[in-house]
């Protein structure tokens, strides 16, 4: 993959990343517009994130509720934000008005709490279920077998729209190491669609190091921070 950080100007970098996403879709036999880029702004100040929003990249991702809450009012009105990091129950009420989608719902209890608070506060949240496909115990996410057992109560939540699945591949120098994890997420999604007679459209997978592989394996949302914004200014994982 190209090192996008060799491109000095952030707007040019954005353009190259978007073109690369379209090309990768085409090469994989997918429609060019079947993958949406999420510009991950965590650890970068609003002045930096604003540059990409003004250049047409209106979808951003943040991993912390507090950081998003502070940053979003300083960004253009048409900015859309997805929560990609772990959500604590005591932040749900703050999160609902900020995020167009929550990628990180990783337990039935959390989904039930989101649904209940959404009812109290008048929201109909869109969520993704985060799955720990690699079995690494340091990661958040549903164990695939537990998720299968809990799909029925999850699908029964009355205010919460389950839009698909999300995963993080374990860190590796070689992007191709992520492939089997991404393929597994796709297989789990396909199997749920069949078994529960549903249509989960989204697979959120792929970051700066492995989004090309993720697109080849069916990602619809890729979460790119470092390749677009450069190394993070503040310490933030
Ligand atoms: C930080 C983060 C990203 C982006 O990572 P980069 O390697 O900087 O592209 C993607 N997804 C999640 C969940 C993250 O926390």
PDB file of C-alpha atoms and ligand atoms in Angstrom:
ATOM      1  CA  UNK A   1       0.000   0.000   0.000  1.00  0.00           C
ATOM      2  CA  UNK A   2       1.096   3.587  -0.619  1.00  0.00           C
ATOM      3  CA  UNK A   3       2.401   5.497   2.380  1.00  0.00           C
ATOM      4  CA  UNK A   4      -0.197   8.252   2.344  1.00  0.00           C
ATOM      5  CA  UNK A   5       1.837  10.276   4.847  1.00  0.00           C
ATOM      6  CA  UNK A   6       4.370  10.957   2.074  1.00  0.00           C
ATOM      7  CA  UNK A   7       1.717  13.335   0.723  1.00  0.00           C
ATOM      8  CA  UNK A   8       2.359  16.577   2.628  1.00  0.00           C
ATOM      9  CA  UNK A   9      -1.031  18.259   2.329  1.00  0.00           C
ATOM     10  CA  UNK A  10      -3.938  16.795   4.278  1.00  0.00           C
ATOM     11  CA  UNK A  11      -6.602  17.593   1.660  1.00  0.00           C
ATOM     12  CA  UNK A  12      -4.495  15.865  -1.034  1.00  0.00           C
ATOM     13  CA  UNK A  13      -3.998  12.902   1.271  1.00  0.00           C
ATOM     14  CA  UNK A  14      -7.758  12.648   1.765  1.00  0.00           C
ATOM     15  CA  UNK A  15      -8.287  12.680  -1.990  1.00  0.00           C
ATOM     16  CA  UNK A  16      -5.704   9.919  -2.503  1.00  0.00           C
ATOM     17  CA  UNK A  17      -7.185   7.748   0.251  1.00  0.00           C
ATOM     18  CA  UNK A  18     -10.660   8.124  -1.200  1.00  0.00           C
ATOM     19  CA  UNK A  19      -9.412   7.279  -4.702  1.00  0.00           C
ATOM     20  CA  UNK A  20      -7.541   4.272  -3.310  1.00  0.00           C
ATOM     21  CA  UNK A  21     -10.736   3.044  -1.623  1.00  0.00           C
ATOM     22  CA  UNK A  22     -12.675   3.326  -4.912  1.00  0.00           C
ATOM     23  CA  UNK A  23      -9.919   1.518  -6.822  1.00  0.00           C
ATOM     24  CA  UNK A  24      -9.766  -1.260  -4.246  1.00  0.00           C
ATOM     25  CA  UNK A  25     -13.542  -1.688  -4.503  1.00  0.00           C
ATOM     26  CA  UNK A  26     -13.321  -1.911  -8.289  1.00  0.00           C
ATOM     27  CA  UNK A  27     -10.444  -4.368  -8.178  1.00  0.00           C
ATOM     28  CA  UNK A  28     -12.455  -6.529  -5.743  1.00  0.00           C
ATOM     29  CA  UNK A  29     -15.504  -6.519  -8.011  1.00  0.00           C
ATOM     30  CA  UNK A  30     -17.490  -4.273  -5.690  1.00  0.00           C
ATOM     31  CA  UNK A  31     -19.363  -1.065  -6.532  1.00  0.00           C
ATOM     32  CA  UNK A  32     -17.035   1.933  -6.152  1.00  0.00           C
ATOM     33  CA  UNK A  33     -19.274   3.563  -3.570  1.00  0.00           C
ATOM     34  CA  UNK A  34     -19.792   0.466  -1.421  1.00  0.00           C
ATOM     35  CA  UNK A  35     -17.272   1.529   1.230  1.00  0.00           C
ATOM     36  CA  UNK A  36     -17.512   4.652   3.323  1.00  0.00           C
ATOM     37  CA  UNK A  37     -14.407   6.202   4.871  1.00  0.00           C
ATOM     38  CA  UNK A  38     -14.543   7.185   8.536  1.00  0.00           C
ATOM     39  CA  UNK A  39     -11.876   9.806   9.300  1.00  0.00           C
ATOM     40  CA  UNK A  40     -10.762   8.935  12.829  1.00  0.00           C
ATOM     41  CA  UNK A  41     -10.062  12.244  14.532  1.00  0.00           C
ATOM     42  CA  UNK A  42      -9.213  10.988  18.026  1.00  0.00           C
ATOM     43  CA  UNK A  43      -6.130  12.639  19.433  1.00  0.00           C
ATOM     44  CA  UNK A  44      -6.297  15.460  16.882  1.00  0.00           C
ATOM     45  CA  UNK A  45      -7.588  18.964  17.580  1.00  0.00           C
ATOM     46  CA  UNK A  46     -10.780  20.297  15.958  1.00  0.00           C
ATOM     47  CA  UNK A  47      -8.749  22.648  13.716  1.00  0.00           C
ATOM     48  CA  UNK A  48      -7.156  19.614  12.068  1.00  0.00           C
ATOM     49  CA  UNK A  49     -10.345  17.578  11.782  1.00  0.00           C
ATOM     50  CA  UNK A  50     -12.147  20.613  10.337  1.00  0.00           C
ATOM     51  CA  UNK A  51      -9.821  20.574   7.302  1.00  0.00           C
ATOM     52  CA  UNK A  52     -11.121  17.214   6.132  1.00  0.00           C
ATOM     53  CA  UNK A  53     -14.759  17.969   6.934  1.00  0.00           C
ATOM     54  CA  UNK A  54     -14.516  21.149   4.847  1.00  0.00           C
ATOM     55  CA  UNK A  55     -12.932  19.105   2.062  1.00  0.00           C
ATOM     56  CA  UNK A  56     -16.082  16.944   1.955  1.00  0.00           C
ATOM     57  CA  UNK A  57     -15.202  14.191   4.429  1.00  0.00           C
ATOM     58  CA  UNK A  58     -18.213  14.804   6.668  1.00  0.00           C
ATOM     59  CA  UNK A  59     -18.069  11.436   8.478  1.00  0.00           C
ATOM     60  CA  UNK A  60     -15.623  11.310  11.362  1.00  0.00           C
ATOM     61  CA  UNK A  61     -14.961   8.743  14.088  1.00  0.00           C
ATOM     62  CA  UNK A  62     -14.112   9.297  17.724  1.00  0.00           C
ATOM     63  CA  UNK A  63     -13.288   6.716  20.380  1.00  0.00           C
ATOM     64  CA  UNK A  64     -14.206   8.708  23.476  1.00  0.00           C
ATOM     65  CA  UNK A  65     -17.537  10.292  24.341  1.00  0.00           C
ATOM     66  CA  UNK A  66     -15.969  13.213  26.212  1.00  0.00           C
ATOM     67  CA  UNK A  67     -13.551  14.056  23.409  1.00  0.00           C
ATOM     68  CA  UNK A  68     -16.359  13.981  20.832  1.00  0.00           C
ATOM     69  CA  UNK A  69     -18.571  16.112  23.051  1.00  0.00           C
ATOM     70  CA  UNK A  70     -15.881  18.767  23.288  1.00  0.00           C
ATOM     71  CA  UNK A  71     -14.884  18.633  19.613  1.00  0.00           C
ATOM     72  CA  UNK A  72     -18.163  18.374  17.706  1.00  0.00           C
ATOM     73  CA  UNK A  73     -19.473  21.855  18.569  1.00  0.00           C
ATOM     74  CA  UNK A  74     -16.270  23.256  17.021  1.00  0.00           C
ATOM     75  CA  UNK A  75     -16.786  21.422  13.703  1.00  0.00           C
ATOM     76  CA  UNK A  76     -19.074  22.351  10.784  1.00  0.00           C
ATOM     77  CA  UNK A  77     -22.794  21.654  11.337  1.00  0.00           C
ATOM     78  CA  UNK A  78     -22.873  18.933   8.691  1.00  0.00           C
ATOM     79  CA  UNK A  79     -20.261  16.810  10.513  1.00  0.00           C
ATOM     80  CA  UNK A  80     -21.474  13.281  11.264  1.00  0.00           C
ATOM     81  CA  UNK A  81     -19.752  11.299  13.973  1.00  0.00           C
ATOM     82  CA  UNK A  82     -19.512   7.576  14.773  1.00  0.00           C
ATOM     83  CA  UNK A  83     -18.409   6.236  18.150  1.00  0.00           C
ATOM     84  CA  UNK A  84     -15.734   3.602  17.517  1.00  0.00           C
ATOM     85  CA  UNK A  85     -14.322   3.133  21.041  1.00  0.00           C
ATOM     86  CA  UNK A  86     -15.625   1.315  24.094  1.00  0.00           C
ATOM     87  CA  UNK A  87     -18.835   2.778  25.547  1.00  0.00           C
ATOM     88  CA  UNK A  88     -19.272   2.834  29.317  1.00  0.00           C
ATOM     89  CA  UNK A  89     -22.845   2.570  30.613  1.00  0.00           C
ATOM     90  CA  UNK A  90     -22.569   5.856  32.474  1.00  0.00           C
ATOM     91  CA  UNK A  91     -21.772   7.663  29.170  1.00  0.00           C
ATOM     92  CA  UNK A  92     -24.754   6.373  27.173  1.00  0.00           C
ATOM     93  CA  UNK A  93     -26.927   9.388  27.916  1.00  0.00           C
ATOM     94  CA  UNK A  94     -24.184  11.726  26.671  1.00  0.00           C
ATOM     95  CA  UNK A  95     -23.449   9.536  23.656  1.00  0.00           C
ATOM     96  CA  UNK A  96     -26.944   9.281  22.166  1.00  0.00           C
ATOM     97  CA  UNK A  97     -27.246  12.880  20.914  1.00  0.00           C
ATOM     98  CA  UNK A  98     -23.659  12.937  19.570  1.00  0.00           C
ATOM     99  CA  UNK A  99     -23.327   9.865  17.374  1.00  0.00           C
ATOM    100  CA  UNK A 100     -25.031   8.769  14.180  1.00  0.00           C
ATOM    101  CA  UNK A 101     -23.849   5.215  14.869  1.00  0.00           C
ATOM    102  CA  UNK A 102     -22.248   3.359  17.792  1.00  0.00           C
ATOM    103  CA  UNK A 103     -19.787   0.702  16.545  1.00  0.00           C
ATOM    104  CA  UNK A 104     -18.758  -0.656  19.908  1.00  0.00           C
ATOM    105  CA  UNK A 105     -21.765  -2.368  21.496  1.00  0.00           C
ATOM    106  CA  UNK A 106     -20.095  -5.430  22.969  1.00  0.00           C
ATOM    107  CA  UNK A 107     -22.569  -7.009  25.399  1.00  0.00           C
ATOM    108  CA  UNK A 108     -26.283  -7.680  25.679  1.00  0.00           C
ATOM    109  CA  UNK A 109     -26.362  -5.698  28.939  1.00  0.00           C
ATOM    110  CA  UNK A 110     -24.880  -2.651  27.189  1.00  0.00           C
ATOM    111  CA  UNK A 111     -27.338  -2.971  24.285  1.00  0.00           C
ATOM    112  CA  UNK A 112     -30.238  -3.206  26.739  1.00  0.00           C
ATOM    113  CA  UNK A 113     -29.012  -0.122  28.593  1.00  0.00           C
ATOM    114  CA  UNK A 114     -28.671   1.793  25.302  1.00  0.00           C
ATOM    115  CA  UNK A 115     -32.201   0.747  24.333  1.00  0.00           C
ATOM    116  CA  UNK A 116     -33.688   1.758  27.684  1.00  0.00           C
ATOM    117  CA  UNK A 117     -31.996   5.167  27.796  1.00  0.00           C
ATOM    118  CA  UNK A 118     -32.898   5.758  24.131  1.00  0.00           C
ATOM    119  CA  UNK A 119     -36.527   5.154  25.145  1.00  0.00           C
ATOM    120  CA  UNK A 120     -36.285   7.609  28.049  1.00  0.00           C
ATOM    121  CA  UNK A 121     -34.616  10.311  25.951  1.00  0.00           C
ATOM    122  CA  UNK A 122     -36.397   9.852  22.613  1.00  0.00           C
ATOM    123  CA  UNK A 123     -33.652   8.325  20.427  1.00  0.00           C
ATOM    124  CA  UNK A 124     -33.578   5.465  17.924  1.00  0.00           C
ATOM    125  CA  UNK A 125     -29.861   4.598  17.892  1.00  0.00           C
ATOM    126  CA  UNK A 126     -28.104   2.726  15.096  1.00  0.00           C
ATOM    127  CA  UNK A 127     -25.545   0.294  16.447  1.00  0.00           C
ATOM    128  CA  UNK A 128     -22.986  -2.258  15.344  1.00  0.00           C
ATOM    129  CA  UNK A 129     -22.140  -5.298  17.430  1.00  0.00           C
ATOM    130  CA  UNK A 130     -18.423  -5.509  18.141  1.00  0.00           C
ATOM    131  CA  UNK A 131     -17.151  -9.055  17.774  1.00  0.00           C
ATOM    132  CA  UNK A 132     -13.888 -10.442  19.124  1.00  0.00           C
ATOM    133  CA  UNK A 133     -13.176 -12.721  16.180  1.00  0.00           C
ATOM    134  CA  UNK A 134      -9.525 -13.359  16.982  1.00  0.00           C
ATOM    135  CA  UNK A 135     -10.185 -14.613  20.524  1.00  0.00           C
ATOM    136  CA  UNK A 136      -7.535 -12.275  21.947  1.00  0.00           C
ATOM    137  CA  UNK A 137      -8.654 -11.716  25.514  1.00  0.00           C
ATOM    138  CA  UNK A 138      -7.354  -8.151  25.732  1.00  0.00           C
ATOM    139  CA  UNK A 139      -9.953  -6.941  23.238  1.00  0.00           C
ATOM    140  CA  UNK A 140     -13.513  -5.850  23.797  1.00  0.00           C
ATOM    141  CA  UNK A 141     -16.221  -7.560  21.820  1.00  0.00           C
ATOM    142  CA  UNK A 142     -18.694 -10.410  21.881  1.00  0.00           C
ATOM    143  CA  UNK A 143     -17.378 -13.929  21.735  1.00  0.00           C
ATOM    144  CA  UNK A 144     -18.944 -15.186  18.460  1.00  0.00           C
ATOM    145  CA  UNK A 145     -20.701 -18.119  20.144  1.00  0.00           C
ATOM    146  CA  UNK A 146     -22.167 -15.987  22.896  1.00  0.00           C
ATOM    147  CA  UNK A 147     -23.317 -13.460  20.314  1.00  0.00           C
ATOM    148  CA  UNK A 148     -25.110 -16.162  18.375  1.00  0.00           C
ATOM    149  CA  UNK A 149     -27.062 -17.120  21.502  1.00  0.00           C
ATOM    150  CA  UNK A 150     -27.847 -13.479  22.279  1.00  0.00           C
ATOM    151  CA  UNK A 151     -28.938 -12.408  18.786  1.00  0.00           C
ATOM    152  CA  UNK A 152     -32.611 -13.051  19.511  1.00  0.00           C
ATOM    153  CA  UNK A 153     -32.862 -10.709  22.512  1.00  0.00           C
ATOM    154  CA  UNK A 154     -30.655  -8.189  20.673  1.00  0.00           C
ATOM    155  CA  UNK A 155     -32.935  -8.228  17.631  1.00  0.00           C
ATOM    156  CA  UNK A 156     -35.948  -7.814  19.908  1.00  0.00           C
ATOM    157  CA  UNK A 157     -34.757  -4.421  21.249  1.00  0.00           C
ATOM    158  CA  UNK A 158     -37.509  -2.067  20.166  1.00  0.00           C
ATOM    159  CA  UNK A 159     -35.667   1.238  19.676  1.00  0.00           C
ATOM    160  CA  UNK A 160     -32.254   0.040  18.596  1.00  0.00           C
ATOM    161  CA  UNK A 161     -31.365  -0.689  14.987  1.00  0.00           C
ATOM    162  CA  UNK A 162     -28.635  -3.300  14.587  1.00  0.00           C
ATOM    163  CA  UNK A 163     -26.878  -2.328  11.360  1.00  0.00           C
ATOM    164  CA  UNK A 164     -24.051  -4.867  11.303  1.00  0.00           C
ATOM    165  CA  UNK A 165     -20.833  -6.011  12.929  1.00  0.00           C
ATOM    166  CA  UNK A 166     -17.510  -4.429  13.804  1.00  0.00           C
ATOM    167  CA  UNK A 167     -14.108  -5.860  14.636  1.00  0.00           C
ATOM    168  CA  UNK A 168     -10.513  -4.934  15.314  1.00  0.00           C
ATOM    169  CA  UNK A 169      -7.808  -7.263  14.041  1.00  0.00           C
ATOM    170  CA  UNK A 170      -4.903  -7.947  16.422  1.00  0.00           C
ATOM    171  CA  UNK A 171      -1.931  -5.664  15.773  1.00  0.00           C
ATOM    172  CA  UNK A 172       0.476  -6.977  13.163  1.00  0.00           C
ATOM    173  CA  UNK A 173       3.145  -5.555  10.832  1.00  0.00           C
ATOM    174  CA  UNK A 174       1.702  -7.589   7.973  1.00  0.00           C
ATOM    175  CA  UNK A 175      -1.770  -6.450   6.819  1.00  0.00           C
ATOM    176  CA  UNK A 176      -2.415  -9.876   5.340  1.00  0.00           C
ATOM    177  CA  UNK A 177      -2.500 -11.290   8.888  1.00  0.00           C
ATOM    178  CA  UNK A 178      -5.823  -9.434   9.325  1.00  0.00           C
ATOM    179  CA  UNK A 179      -7.452 -11.157   6.364  1.00  0.00           C
ATOM    180  CA  UNK A 180      -8.723 -14.279   8.125  1.00  0.00           C
ATOM    181  CA  UNK A 181     -10.227 -12.192  10.948  1.00  0.00           C
ATOM    182  CA  UNK A 182     -12.058  -9.955   8.465  1.00  0.00           C
ATOM    183  CA  UNK A 183     -13.231 -12.967   6.479  1.00  0.00           C
ATOM    184  CA  UNK A 184     -14.526 -14.516   9.687  1.00  0.00           C
ATOM    185  CA  UNK A 185     -16.524 -11.395  10.550  1.00  0.00           C
ATOM    186  CA  UNK A 186     -18.098 -11.497   7.088  1.00  0.00           C
ATOM    187  CA  UNK A 187     -18.941 -15.182   7.493  1.00  0.00           C
ATOM    188  CA  UNK A 188     -20.570 -14.547  10.887  1.00  0.00           C
ATOM    189  CA  UNK A 189     -22.630 -11.720   9.350  1.00  0.00           C
ATOM    190  CA  UNK A 190     -23.715 -13.879   6.399  1.00  0.00           C
ATOM    191  CA  UNK A 191     -24.641 -16.729   8.680  1.00  0.00           C
ATOM    192  CA  UNK A 192     -26.734 -14.419  10.947  1.00  0.00           C
ATOM    193  CA  UNK A 193     -28.525 -12.997   7.905  1.00  0.00           C
ATOM    194  CA  UNK A 194     -29.505 -16.469   6.855  1.00  0.00           C
ATOM    195  CA  UNK A 195     -30.336 -17.963  10.259  1.00  0.00           C
ATOM    196  CA  UNK A 196     -32.298 -14.999  11.602  1.00  0.00           C
ATOM    197  CA  UNK A 197     -33.744 -13.908   8.253  1.00  0.00           C
ATOM    198  CA  UNK A 198     -32.331 -10.398   8.614  1.00  0.00           C
ATOM    199  CA  UNK A 199     -30.184  -8.107   6.490  1.00  0.00           C
ATOM    200  CA  UNK A 200     -27.209  -6.677   8.372  1.00  0.00           C
ATOM    201  CA  UNK A 201     -25.687  -4.342   5.778  1.00  0.00           C
ATOM    202  CA  UNK A 202     -22.536  -3.136   7.538  1.00  0.00           C
ATOM    203  CA  UNK A 203     -19.123  -4.565   8.292  1.00  0.00           C
ATOM    204  CA  UNK A 204     -16.891  -2.034  10.084  1.00  0.00           C
ATOM    205  CA  UNK A 205     -13.338  -3.331   9.747  1.00  0.00           C
ATOM    206  CA  UNK A 206      -9.942  -2.066   8.629  1.00  0.00           C
ATOM    207  CA  UNK A 207      -7.739   0.731   9.958  1.00  0.00           C
ATOM    208  CA  UNK A 208      -4.714   2.585   8.510  1.00  0.00           C
ATOM    209  CA  UNK A 209      -2.596  -0.569   8.316  1.00  0.00           C
ATOM    210  CA  UNK A 210      -5.129  -2.982   6.859  1.00  0.00           C
ATOM    211  CA  UNK A 211      -8.064  -1.212   5.223  1.00  0.00           C
ATOM    212  CA  UNK A 212      -7.141  -2.469   1.759  1.00  0.00           C
ATOM    213  CA  UNK A 213      -7.425  -6.075   2.970  1.00  0.00           C
ATOM    214  CA  UNK A 214     -10.651  -5.192   4.811  1.00  0.00           C
ATOM    215  CA  UNK A 215     -12.230  -3.860   1.598  1.00  0.00           C
ATOM    216  CA  UNK A 216     -11.198  -7.021  -0.259  1.00  0.00           C
ATOM    217  CA  UNK A 217     -12.963  -9.004   2.471  1.00  0.00           C
ATOM    218  CA  UNK A 218     -16.199  -6.994   2.355  1.00  0.00           C
ATOM    219  CA  UNK A 219     -15.853  -3.989   4.675  1.00  0.00           C
ATOM    220  CA  UNK A 220     -18.473  -1.277   4.199  1.00  0.00           C
ATOM    221  CA  UNK A 221     -16.976   1.129   6.764  1.00  0.00           C
ATOM    222  CA  UNK A 222     -13.216   1.618   7.153  1.00  0.00           C
ATOM    223  CA  UNK A 223     -11.829   3.560  10.128  1.00  0.00           C
ATOM    224  CA  UNK A 224      -8.710   5.475   9.129  1.00  0.00           C
ATOM    225  CA  UNK A 225      -6.831   7.779  11.507  1.00  0.00           C
ATOM    226  CA  UNK A 226      -3.041   7.803  11.179  1.00  0.00           C
ATOM    227  CA  UNK A 227      -2.859   7.517   7.351  1.00  0.00           C
ATOM    228  CA  UNK A 228      -5.018  10.621   7.058  1.00  0.00           C
ATOM    229  CA  UNK A 229      -4.119  12.830  10.025  1.00  0.00           C
ATOM    230  CA  UNK A 230      -0.609  11.563  10.810  1.00  0.00           C
ATOM    231  CA  UNK A 231       0.564  10.427  14.246  1.00  0.00           C
ATOM    232  CA  UNK A 232      -1.771  11.414  17.047  1.00  0.00           C
ATOM    233  CA  UNK A 233      -0.894  14.597  18.916  1.00  0.00           C
ATOM    234  CA  UNK A 234      -2.288  13.575  22.282  1.00  0.00           C
ATOM    235  CA  UNK A 235      -1.657  10.195  23.805  1.00  0.00           C
ATOM    236  CA  UNK A 236      -4.623   8.117  22.835  1.00  0.00           C
ATOM    237  CA  UNK A 237      -4.626   4.500  21.820  1.00  0.00           C
TER     238      UNK A 237
HETATM  239  C1  LIG B   1      -7.800   4.572  16.590  1.00  0.00           C
HETATM  240  C2  LIG B   1      -8.749   3.652  15.989  1.00  0.00           C
HETATM  241  C3  LIG B   1      -8.791   3.483  14.593  1.00  0.00           C
HETATM  242  C4  LIG B   1      -7.846   4.184  13.631  1.00  0.00           C
HETATM  243  O1  LIG B   1      -6.558   3.695  13.775  1.00  0.00           O
HETATM  244  P1  LIG B   1      -5.368   4.143  12.775  1.00  0.00           P
HETATM  245  O2  LIG B   1      -4.428   3.019  12.847  1.00  0.00           O
HETATM  246  O3  LIG B   1      -4.828   5.407  13.329  1.00  0.00           O
HETATM  247  O4  LIG B   1      -5.970   4.314  11.442  1.00  0.00           O
HETATM  248  C5  LIG B   1      -9.740   2.605  14.089  1.00  0.00           C
HETATM  249  N1  LIG B   1     -10.603   1.950  14.884  1.00  0.00           N
HETATM  250  C6  LIG B   1     -10.591   2.091  16.220  1.00  0.00           C
HETATM  251  C7  LIG B   1     -11.573   1.334  17.044  1.00  0.00           C
HETATM  252  C8  LIG B   1      -9.666   2.940  16.817  1.00  0.00           C
HETATM  253  O5  LIG B   1      -9.671   3.077  18.155  1.00  0.00           O
END
